[in-house]
XYZ file of N, CA, C and O in Angstrom:
712
model
N 0.836 -1.202 0.000
C 0.000 0.000 0.000
C 0.876 1.260 0.000
O 0.600 2.197 -0.721
N 1.945 1.265 0.854
C 2.829 2.436 0.916
C 3.484 2.696 -0.441
O 3.631 3.828 -0.857
N 3.887 1.632 -1.132
C 4.527 1.783 -2.431
C 3.575 2.442 -3.421
O 3.969 3.324 -4.177
N 2.327 2.043 -3.403
C 1.324 2.606 -4.313
C 1.115 4.095 -4.039
O 1.036 4.900 -4.962
N 1.060 4.485 -2.758
C 0.888 5.891 -2.383
C 2.084 6.710 -2.856
O 1.931 7.781 -3.430
N 3.299 6.188 -2.650
C 4.500 6.904 -3.077
C 4.570 7.012 -4.593
O 4.994 8.016 -5.131
N 4.134 5.980 -5.288
C 4.134 6.008 -6.743
C 3.166 7.073 -7.257
O 3.503 7.856 -8.142
N 1.981 7.126 -6.670
C 0.994 8.143 -7.055
C 1.541 9.534 -6.768
O 1.433 10.443 -7.586
N 2.160 9.714 -5.603
C 2.749 11.001 -5.235
C 3.853 11.393 -6.210
O 3.935 12.536 -6.655
N 4.709 10.449 -6.576
C 5.804 10.727 -7.510
C 5.261 11.154 -8.873
O 5.747 12.115 -9.484
N 4.244 10.457 -9.370
C 3.638 10.812 -10.657
C 3.032 12.204 -10.587
O 3.195 13.017 -11.490
N 2.342 12.515 -9.488
C 1.737 13.836 -9.305
C 2.807 14.931 -9.335
O 2.655 15.941 -10.010
N 3.920 14.719 -8.630
C 5.005 15.705 -8.588
C 5.608 15.897 -9.983
O 5.838 17.016 -10.426
N 5.834 14.805 -10.703
C 6.406 14.899 -12.051
C 5.472 15.660 -12.981
O 5.899 16.543 -13.723
N 4.184 15.349 -12.936
C 3.223 16.036 -13.800
C 3.112 17.508 -13.453
O 3.036 18.358 -14.334
N 3.106 17.835 -12.163
C 3.035 19.235 -11.737
C 4.274 19.982 -12.201
O 4.189 21.088 -12.727
N 5.465 19.374 -12.033
C 6.715 20.005 -12.446
C 6.722 20.214 -13.960
O 7.069 21.281 -14.435
N 6.296 19.206 -14.713
C 6.273 19.307 -16.172
C 5.319 20.399 -16.626
O 5.614 21.155 -17.534
N 4.147 20.475 -15.993
C 3.162 21.499 -16.350
C 3.720 22.888 -16.068
O 3.561 23.804 -16.852
N 4.429 23.037 -14.929
C 5.018 24.323 -14.568
C 6.074 24.731 -15.593
O 6.124 25.870 -16.019
N 6.939 23.788 -15.996
C 7.980 24.085 -16.979
C 7.370 24.452 -18.328
O 7.836 25.346 -19.003
N 6.302 23.752 -18.711
C 5.631 24.064 -19.976
C 5.036 25.466 -19.922
O 5.119 26.224 -20.879
N 4.446 25.835 -18.780
C 3.858 27.167 -18.625
C 4.947 28.233 -18.691
O 4.766 29.272 -19.312
N 6.088 27.979 -18.059
C 7.198 28.921 -18.080
C 7.687 29.134 -19.509
O 7.881 30.265 -19.945
N 7.857 28.055 -20.247
C 8.301 28.139 -21.633
C 7.276 28.892 -22.483
O 7.623 29.737 -23.299
N 6.006 28.614 -22.276
C 4.942 29.269 -23.032
C 4.902 30.762 -22.717
O 4.634 31.571 -23.586
N 5.163 31.132 -21.473
C 5.170 32.544 -21.082
C 6.274 33.292 -21.830
O 6.045 34.377 -22.351
N 7.466 32.710 -21.890
C 8.563 33.347 -22.624
C 8.236 33.410 -24.112
O 8.512 34.423 -24.765
N 7.630 32.354 -24.658
C 7.210 32.376 -26.066
C 6.247 33.531 -26.314
O 6.379 34.263 -27.293
N 5.263 33.694 -25.422
C 4.282 34.785 -25.575
C 4.978 36.138 -25.489
O 4.686 37.043 -26.281
N 5.889 36.285 -24.540
C 6.619 37.541 -24.381
C 7.396 37.868 -25.662
O 7.330 38.988 -26.168
N 8.112 36.880 -26.197
C 8.892 37.086 -27.428
C 8.003 37.375 -28.638
O 8.252 38.307 -29.387
N 6.978 36.537 -28.834
C 6.141 36.615 -30.032
C 5.140 37.762 -30.006
O 4.612 38.141 -31.053
N 4.837 38.280 -28.827
C 3.853 39.365 -28.747
C 4.531 40.676 -28.344
O 4.559 41.629 -29.118
N 5.085 40.734 -27.142
C 5.641 42.006 -26.645
C 6.853 42.465 -27.453
O 6.877 43.588 -27.965
N 7.859 41.606 -27.562
C 9.080 42.002 -28.268
C 8.799 42.182 -29.759
O 9.202 43.182 -30.352
N 8.081 41.246 -30.363
C 7.805 41.324 -31.809
C 6.975 42.554 -32.167
O 7.107 43.081 -33.276
N 6.149 43.036 -31.252
C 5.309 44.208 -31.545
C 6.107 45.500 -31.577
O 5.641 46.500 -32.104
N 7.304 45.480 -30.999
C 8.121 46.686 -30.826
C 7.300 47.767 -30.110
O 7.444 48.943 -30.359
N 6.370 47.289 -29.252
C 5.482 48.125 -28.435
C 4.491 48.939 -29.271
O 3.958 49.935 -28.812
N 4.229 48.475 -30.478
C 3.213 49.079 -31.337
C 1.879 48.410 -30.981
O 1.665 47.229 -31.271
N 0.981 49.163 -30.369
C -0.277 48.619 -29.879
C -1.150 48.036 -30.992
O -1.842 47.041 -30.781
N -1.131 48.635 -32.165
C -1.933 48.121 -33.282
C -1.420 46.764 -33.734
O -2.190 45.851 -33.990
N -0.113 46.633 -33.832
C 0.496 45.367 -34.222
C 0.289 44.319 -33.135
O 0.140 43.134 -33.414
N 0.246 44.737 -31.885
C 0.059 43.822 -30.759
C -1.192 42.986 -30.883
O -1.185 41.776 -30.626
N -2.274 43.607 -31.296
C -3.549 42.902 -31.459
C -3.424 41.763 -32.467
O -3.899 40.648 -32.226
N -2.775 42.029 -33.595
C -2.577 41.005 -34.622
C -1.683 39.879 -34.105
O -1.939 38.702 -34.386
N -0.635 40.238 -33.361
C 0.298 39.233 -32.851
C -0.354 38.330 -31.805
O -0.074 37.129 -31.765
N -1.221 38.878 -30.967
C -1.937 38.060 -29.982
C -2.796 37.031 -30.719
O -2.808 35.842 -30.369
N -3.493 37.469 -31.749
C -4.330 36.569 -32.534
C -3.490 35.480 -33.205
O -3.828 34.292 -33.147
N -2.371 35.865 -33.812
C -1.485 34.896 -34.468
C -0.913 33.900 -33.463
O -0.840 32.702 -33.742
N -0.516 34.394 -32.288
C 0.062 33.522 -31.256
C -0.961 32.489 -30.794
O -0.642 31.304 -30.662
N -2.200 32.936 -30.556
C -3.226 31.993 -30.084
C -3.499 30.908 -31.129
O -3.695 29.746 -30.777
N -3.467 31.265 -32.394
C -3.684 30.274 -33.455
C -2.494 29.336 -33.592
O -2.663 28.124 -33.731
N -1.273 29.892 -33.556
C -0.066 29.081 -33.719
C 0.055 28.041 -32.618
O 0.451 26.907 -32.866
N -0.278 28.412 -31.386
C -0.131 27.504 -30.243
C -1.451 26.831 -29.853
O -1.510 26.149 -28.836
N -2.505 27.027 -30.644
C -3.824 26.447 -30.360
C -4.299 26.773 -28.947
O -4.696 25.910 -28.182
N -4.222 28.057 -28.608
C -4.637 28.539 -27.296
C -5.896 29.378 -27.482
O -5.963 30.209 -28.388
N -6.876 29.164 -26.595
C -8.115 29.944 -26.669
C -7.823 31.403 -26.344
O -7.078 31.713 -25.412
N -8.399 32.287 -27.116
C -8.230 33.726 -26.934
C -9.542 34.299 -26.419
O -10.597 34.062 -27.009
N -9.484 35.022 -25.315
C -10.688 35.601 -24.716
C -10.475 37.074 -24.437
O -9.403 37.488 -24.004
N -11.529 37.855 -24.671
C -11.512 39.257 -24.258
C -11.890 39.294 -22.781
O -12.859 38.648 -22.379
N -11.140 40.043 -21.978
C -11.497 40.125 -20.564
C -12.806 40.897 -20.372
O -13.178 41.716 -21.219
N -13.521 40.652 -19.272
C -14.757 41.394 -18.999
C -14.484 42.901 -18.911
O -13.378 43.322 -18.563
N -15.494 43.703 -19.237
C -15.357 45.157 -19.154
C -14.825 45.567 -17.784
O -15.270 45.067 -16.761
N -13.877 46.476 -17.781
C -13.329 47.003 -16.539
C -12.181 46.188 -15.960
O -11.414 46.692 -15.145
N -12.036 44.925 -16.359
C -10.990 44.079 -15.777
C -9.590 44.570 -16.148
O -8.678 44.545 -15.328
N -9.429 45.039 -17.382
C -8.113 45.499 -17.827
C -7.623 46.632 -16.936
O -6.488 46.625 -16.467
N -8.473 47.597 -16.677
C -8.091 48.754 -15.852
C -7.868 48.356 -14.392
O -7.115 49.015 -13.691
N -8.528 47.293 -13.932
C -8.292 46.827 -12.565
C -6.901 46.221 -12.437
O -6.236 46.394 -11.433
N -6.470 45.506 -13.467
C -5.139 44.898 -13.445
C -4.070 45.970 -13.604
O -3.066 45.979 -12.898
N -4.272 46.875 -14.562
C -3.308 47.945 -14.819
C -4.082 49.196 -15.243
O -4.625 49.237 -16.348
N -4.123 50.222 -14.394
C -4.880 51.438 -14.714
C -4.435 52.128 -16.005
O -5.197 52.882 -16.597
N -3.202 51.869 -16.448
C -2.681 52.491 -17.666
C -2.836 51.604 -18.899
O -2.361 51.957 -19.973
N -3.487 50.446 -18.747
C -3.665 49.531 -19.878
C -4.666 50.107 -20.871
O -5.671 50.702 -20.494
N -4.362 49.923 -22.148
C -5.248 50.393 -23.212
C -5.975 49.239 -23.891
O -7.007 49.441 -24.503
N -5.399 48.040 -23.813
C -6.037 46.858 -24.379
C -5.467 45.603 -23.733
O -4.353 45.620 -23.218
N -6.239 44.530 -23.755
C -5.775 43.297 -23.138
C -6.565 42.084 -23.591
O -7.684 42.210 -24.099
N -5.967 40.909 -23.386
C -6.563 39.645 -23.788
C -6.199 38.574 -22.772
O -5.169 38.643 -22.110
N -7.018 37.547 -22.723
C -6.702 36.350 -21.957
C -6.384 35.226 -22.921
O -7.089 35.034 -23.920
N -5.312 34.505 -22.661
C -4.936 33.327 -23.441
C -5.074 32.128 -22.517
O -4.402 32.067 -21.480
N -5.943 31.191 -22.872
C -6.241 30.068 -21.988
C -5.830 28.772 -22.666
O -6.294 28.453 -23.763
N -4.957 28.028 -21.983
C -4.430 26.766 -22.483
C -4.692 25.704 -21.411
O -3.871 25.530 -20.507
N -5.816 25.055 -21.490
C -6.172 24.077 -20.453
C -6.398 24.785 -19.139
O -7.232 25.680 -19.040
N -5.612 24.424 -18.132
C -5.742 25.058 -16.817
C -4.856 26.292 -16.685
O -4.895 26.981 -15.676
N -4.033 26.551 -17.662
C -3.107 27.690 -17.599
C -3.710 28.897 -18.301
O -4.319 28.773 -19.357
N -3.490 30.064 -17.702
C -3.993 31.295 -18.299
C -2.917 32.366 -18.250
O -2.201 32.493 -17.261
N -2.816 33.102 -19.337
C -1.944 34.266 -19.396
C -2.802 35.463 -19.734
O -3.766 35.349 -20.487
N -2.449 36.608 -19.190
C -3.118 37.857 -19.535
C -2.083 38.728 -20.237
O -0.961 38.898 -19.750
N -2.447 39.249 -21.398
C -1.573 40.123 -22.187
C -2.156 41.525 -22.117
O -3.333 41.728 -22.422
N -1.339 42.482 -21.692
C -1.791 43.871 -21.596
C -0.824 44.797 -22.318
O 0.392 44.685 -22.159
N -1.379 45.720 -23.098
C -0.617 46.819 -23.666
C -1.071 48.078 -22.949
O -2.250 48.221 -22.628
N -0.129 48.994 -22.682
C -0.501 50.202 -21.972
C 0.337 51.397 -22.378
O 1.325 51.275 -23.113
N -0.109 52.548 -21.884
C 0.610 53.817 -22.074
C 0.657 54.501 -20.716
O -0.385 54.816 -20.150
N 1.881 54.713 -20.207
C 2.051 55.295 -18.885
C 2.760 56.634 -18.983
O 3.880 56.706 -19.495
N 2.125 57.705 -18.500
C 2.799 59.004 -18.511
C 3.937 59.030 -17.490
O 3.800 58.523 -16.379
N 5.066 59.579 -17.911
C 6.226 59.756 -17.032
C 6.726 61.175 -17.288
O 7.582 61.399 -18.136
N 6.143 62.141 -16.570
C 6.436 63.555 -16.838
C 5.840 63.916 -18.190
O 4.666 63.695 -18.441
N 6.693 64.393 -19.092
C 6.220 64.756 -20.429
C 6.345 63.591 -21.410
O 5.964 63.703 -22.562
N 6.884 62.476 -20.938
C 7.116 61.298 -21.777
C 5.972 60.295 -21.595
O 5.507 60.059 -20.477
N 5.513 59.691 -22.690
C 4.485 58.665 -22.639
C 5.123 57.319 -22.983
O 5.567 57.105 -24.111
N 5.215 56.434 -22.001
C 5.881 55.144 -22.159
C 4.900 54.074 -22.632
O 3.889 53.820 -21.976
N 5.197 53.445 -23.766
C 4.411 52.313 -24.251
C 4.906 51.051 -23.548
O 6.110 50.910 -23.290
N 3.982 50.125 -23.276
C 4.378 48.904 -22.578
C 3.552 47.711 -23.034
O 2.480 47.855 -23.614
N 4.082 46.533 -22.741
C 3.397 45.266 -22.976
C 3.828 44.337 -21.856
O 5.006 44.288 -21.501
N 2.883 43.598 -21.285
C 3.212 42.662 -20.211
C 2.429 41.375 -20.375
O 1.283 41.372 -20.820
N 3.077 40.284 -20.005
C 2.447 38.961 -19.963
C 2.425 38.555 -18.491
O 3.471 38.491 -17.844
N 1.232 38.301 -17.962
C 1.092 37.878 -16.568
C 0.547 36.463 -16.558
O -0.388 36.145 -17.295
N 1.163 35.624 -15.751
C 0.755 34.230 -15.673
C 0.808 33.738 -14.241
O 1.584 34.244 -13.435
N -0.016 32.771 -13.940
C 0.067 32.152 -12.620
C 0.888 30.878 -12.743
O 1.043 30.335 -13.836
N 1.449 30.460 -11.651
C 2.181 29.202 -11.658
C 3.657 29.321 -11.975
O 4.351 28.316 -12.056
N 4.164 30.526 -12.183
C 5.594 30.706 -12.416
C 6.143 31.545 -11.272
O 5.773 32.706 -11.127
N 7.022 30.976 -10.449
C 7.596 31.742 -9.341
C 8.409 32.950 -9.827
O 8.989 32.920 -10.911
N 8.451 33.995 -9.005
C 9.187 35.223 -9.305
C 10.643 34.928 -9.666
O 11.156 35.420 -10.670
N 11.324 34.110 -8.857
C 12.739 33.802 -9.114
C 12.917 33.105 -10.459
O 13.892 33.337 -11.159
N 11.964 32.272 -10.819
C 12.030 31.591 -12.112
C 11.844 32.584 -13.259
O 12.507 32.488 -14.290
N 10.954 33.560 -13.076
C 10.759 34.601 -14.081
C 12.031 35.411 -14.290
O 12.422 35.702 -15.429
N 12.688 35.771 -13.183
C 13.957 36.511 -13.286
C 15.009 35.676 -14.003
O 15.705 36.171 -14.891
N 15.134 34.430 -13.627
C 16.122 33.544 -14.241
C 15.861 33.389 -15.734
O 16.788 33.420 -16.547
N 14.599 33.269 -16.094
C 14.208 33.134 -17.495
C 14.658 34.353 -18.301
O 15.264 34.222 -19.360
N 14.383 35.538 -17.791
C 14.758 36.785 -18.472
C 16.281 36.912 -18.553
O 16.826 37.273 -19.601
N 16.974 36.598 -17.464
C 18.432 36.738 -17.442
C 19.125 35.765 -18.389
O 20.193 36.066 -18.920
N 18.518 34.606 -18.630
C 19.098 33.633 -19.562
C 18.743 33.954 -21.015
O 19.529 33.697 -21.914
N 17.550 34.491 -21.242
C 17.071 34.712 -22.611
C 17.590 36.001 -23.240
O 17.640 36.104 -24.460
N 17.942 36.979 -22.407
C 18.329 38.295 -22.924
C 19.624 38.756 -22.266
O 19.929 38.369 -21.146
N 20.351 39.612 -22.979
C 21.526 40.247 -22.387
C 21.024 41.490 -21.664
O 20.768 42.519 -22.298
N 20.845 41.369 -20.362
C 20.255 42.441 -19.570
C 21.251 42.993 -18.564
O 22.202 42.325 -18.191
N 20.984 44.230 -18.145
C 21.735 44.869 -17.065
C 20.710 45.285 -16.023
O 19.775 46.036 -16.336
N 20.879 44.783 -14.797
C 19.913 45.101 -13.756
C 19.978 46.587 -13.420
O 21.048 47.142 -13.189
N 18.817 47.249 -13.441
C 18.712 48.658 -13.089
C 18.345 48.802 -11.626
O 18.922 49.594 -10.898
N 17.369 48.012 -11.183
C 16.871 48.159 -9.815
C 16.103 46.909 -9.396
O 15.611 46.158 -10.239
N 16.018 46.728 -8.093
C 15.223 45.656 -7.507
C 14.575 46.235 -6.260
O 15.264 46.817 -5.422
N 13.252 46.134 -6.167
C 12.552 46.772 -5.045
C 11.190 46.128 -4.820
O 10.752 45.283 -5.603
N 10.532 46.547 -3.759
C 9.169 46.117 -3.469
C 8.219 47.250 -3.821
O 8.511 48.415 -3.570
N 7.088 46.887 -4.397
C 6.042 47.865 -4.709
C 4.774 47.307 -4.071
O 4.195 46.340 -4.576
N 4.388 47.898 -2.963
C 3.272 47.333 -2.209
C 3.686 45.965 -1.696
O 4.711 45.816 -1.042
N 2.925 44.948 -2.057
C 3.253 43.594 -1.603
C 3.983 42.773 -2.660
O 4.289 41.611 -2.442
N 4.255 43.358 -3.816
C 4.939 42.609 -4.875
C 6.413 42.987 -4.968
O 6.831 44.040 -4.509
N 7.190 42.078 -5.565
C 8.621 42.292 -5.790
C 8.826 42.650 -7.252
O 8.171 42.074 -8.123
N 9.754 43.562 -7.519
C 10.059 43.948 -8.895
C 11.560 43.970 -9.134
O 12.319 44.408 -8.273
N 11.946 43.503 -10.296
C 13.311 43.655 -10.777
C 13.209 44.272 -12.164
O 12.407 43.824 -12.992
N 14.001 45.313 -12.402
C 13.963 46.030 -13.677
C 15.348 45.933 -14.328
O 16.371 46.134 -13.659
N 15.344 45.635 -15.606
C 16.576 45.471 -16.377
C 16.561 46.403 -17.587
O 15.514 46.614 -18.196
N 17.731 46.878 -17.970
C 17.894 47.568 -19.255
C 18.262 46.488 -20.263
O 18.995 45.551 -19.967
N 17.721 46.614 -21.487
C 18.010 45.633 -22.530
C 18.101 46.347 -23.876
O 17.382 47.311 -24.121
N 19.011 45.893 -24.713
C 19.102 46.374 -26.094
C 18.478 45.315 -26.983
O 18.917 44.169 -26.975
N 17.460 45.704 -27.728
C 16.765 44.767 -28.599
C 16.793 45.268 -30.040
O 16.650 46.465 -30.289
N 16.954 44.358 -30.976
C 16.942 44.685 -32.394
C 15.549 45.199 -32.764
O 14.537 44.671 -32.317
N 15.499 46.252 -33.562
C 14.225 46.761 -34.061
C 13.630 47.904 -33.259
O 12.594 48.436 -33.625
N 14.272 48.293 -32.175
C 13.735 49.372 -31.341
C 14.454 50.693 -31.557
O 14.176 51.682 -30.892
N 15.384 50.716 -32.503
C 16.099 51.952 -32.806
C 16.851 52.467 -31.585
O 17.443 51.702 -30.846
N 16.772 53.758 -31.376
C 17.504 54.387 -30.266
C 16.691 54.445 -28.977
O 17.149 55.003 -27.989
N 15.486 53.909 -29.010
C 14.658 53.947 -27.800
C 15.324 53.148 -26.685
O 15.910 52.099 -26.918
N 15.238 53.669 -25.472
C 15.735 52.958 -24.297
C 14.615 52.028 -23.826
O 13.495 52.468 -23.589
N 14.935 50.734 -23.714
C 13.937 49.724 -23.401
C 14.306 49.006 -22.102
O 15.478 48.741 -21.836
N 13.284 48.681 -21.326
C 13.482 47.944 -20.073
C 12.580 46.717 -20.053
O 11.499 46.703 -20.657
N 13.040 45.694 -19.370
C 12.239 44.508 -19.067
C 12.064 44.491 -17.557
O 13.024 44.719 -16.815
N 10.850 44.230 -17.119
C 10.617 44.101 -15.679
C 10.029 42.729 -15.387
O 9.324 42.148 -16.215
N 10.345 42.226 -14.219
C 9.737 40.998 -13.719
C 9.098 41.368 -12.394
O 9.767 41.914 -11.506
N 7.798 41.115 -12.272
C 7.066 41.447 -11.058
C 6.444 40.177 -10.500
O 5.734 39.464 -11.203
N 6.753 39.905 -9.241
C 6.205 38.731 -8.569
C 5.194 39.145 -7.521
O 5.436 40.079 -6.757
N 4.066 38.472 -7.506
C 3.004 38.782 -6.564
C 3.097 37.855 -5.355
O 3.649 36.764 -5.454
N 2.559 38.272 -4.200
C 2.706 37.509 -2.959
C 2.339 36.030 -3.114
O 1.364 35.692 -3.785
N 3.170 35.194 -2.500
C 2.924 33.759 -2.539
C 3.141 33.138 -3.907
O 2.726 32.015 -4.156
N 3.815 33.856 -4.801
C 4.056 33.381 -6.170
C 2.762 32.976 -6.881
O 2.740 32.049 -7.687
N 1.652 33.682 -6.568
C 0.385 33.369 -7.243
C 0.431 33.761 -8.710
O -0.238 33.159 -9.536
N 1.240 34.757 -9.045
C 1.369 35.185 -10.438
C 2.681 35.940 -10.607
O 3.206 36.508 -9.658
N 3.182 35.914 -11.828
C 4.379 36.672 -12.180
C 4.101 37.359 -13.504
O 3.473 36.790 -14.389
N 4.596 38.579 -13.615
C 4.414 39.361 -14.816
C 5.774 39.721 -15.401
O 6.674 40.141 -14.671
N 5.922 39.535 -16.707
C 7.136 39.941 -17.411
C 6.706 41.050 -18.369
O 5.823 40.842 -19.207
N 7.312 42.227 -18.206
C 6.894 43.379 -18.991
C 8.037 44.001 -19.788
O 9.201 43.864 -19.441
N 7.657 44.672 -20.856
C 8.584 45.390 -21.716
C 8.065 46.804 -21.842
O 6.880 47.000 -22.097
N 8.922 47.794 -21.621
C 8.452 49.173 -21.734
C 9.578 50.128 -22.083
O 10.755 49.804 -21.960
N 9.157 51.308 -22.551
C 10.099 52.352 -22.937
C 10.505 53.167 -21.716
O 9.664 53.487 -20.872
N 11.780 53.512 -21.676
C 12.282 54.422 -20.652
C 12.368 55.821 -21.256
O 12.604 55.958 -22.467
N 12.209 56.867 -20.443
C 12.347 58.214 -20.990
C 13.752 58.428 -21.553
O 14.724 57.880 -21.023
N 13.871 59.194 -22.633
C 15.212 59.469 -23.180
C 16.023 60.263 -22.168
O 15.478 61.020 -21.377
N 17.334 60.062 -22.202
C 18.172 60.796 -21.229
C 18.702 62.073 -21.807
O 18.681 62.361 -22.925
């Protein structure tokens, strides 16, 4: 009986770990194929979200009215991508920073720990850490990154982890010119 319980537990752990790794990989794919590929062009973002959902056979849903602004008050558009039990939220936004208007794109997913999100970004991109801090109850790490196709714009990647690792967000946004 003990052997059977341990076998069931081992299978459960392996499946949970595999599902988590698949979600992590899918999150980076979404970030690359939507946020980075859009070059923060909101019009192009809509087309890329649609293409991504078709390419990966993921259900695409419009969030309920008002939900986008609840997640990010500066969001201008957003979508839910649902793959079985996994869900990602894609948001494009415009955030005023003095006289500068910063365009942004973020992919938020549950099931990916904050440290894993940071590790993913640090391995996938040549980044320079700008800052690491707490914002309310969440943790944030911000990196400077040089990406092809963005011209002279200063671009940052942020990783934001929510309490208890319930969700992690990987974002791309413009920094004000210096």
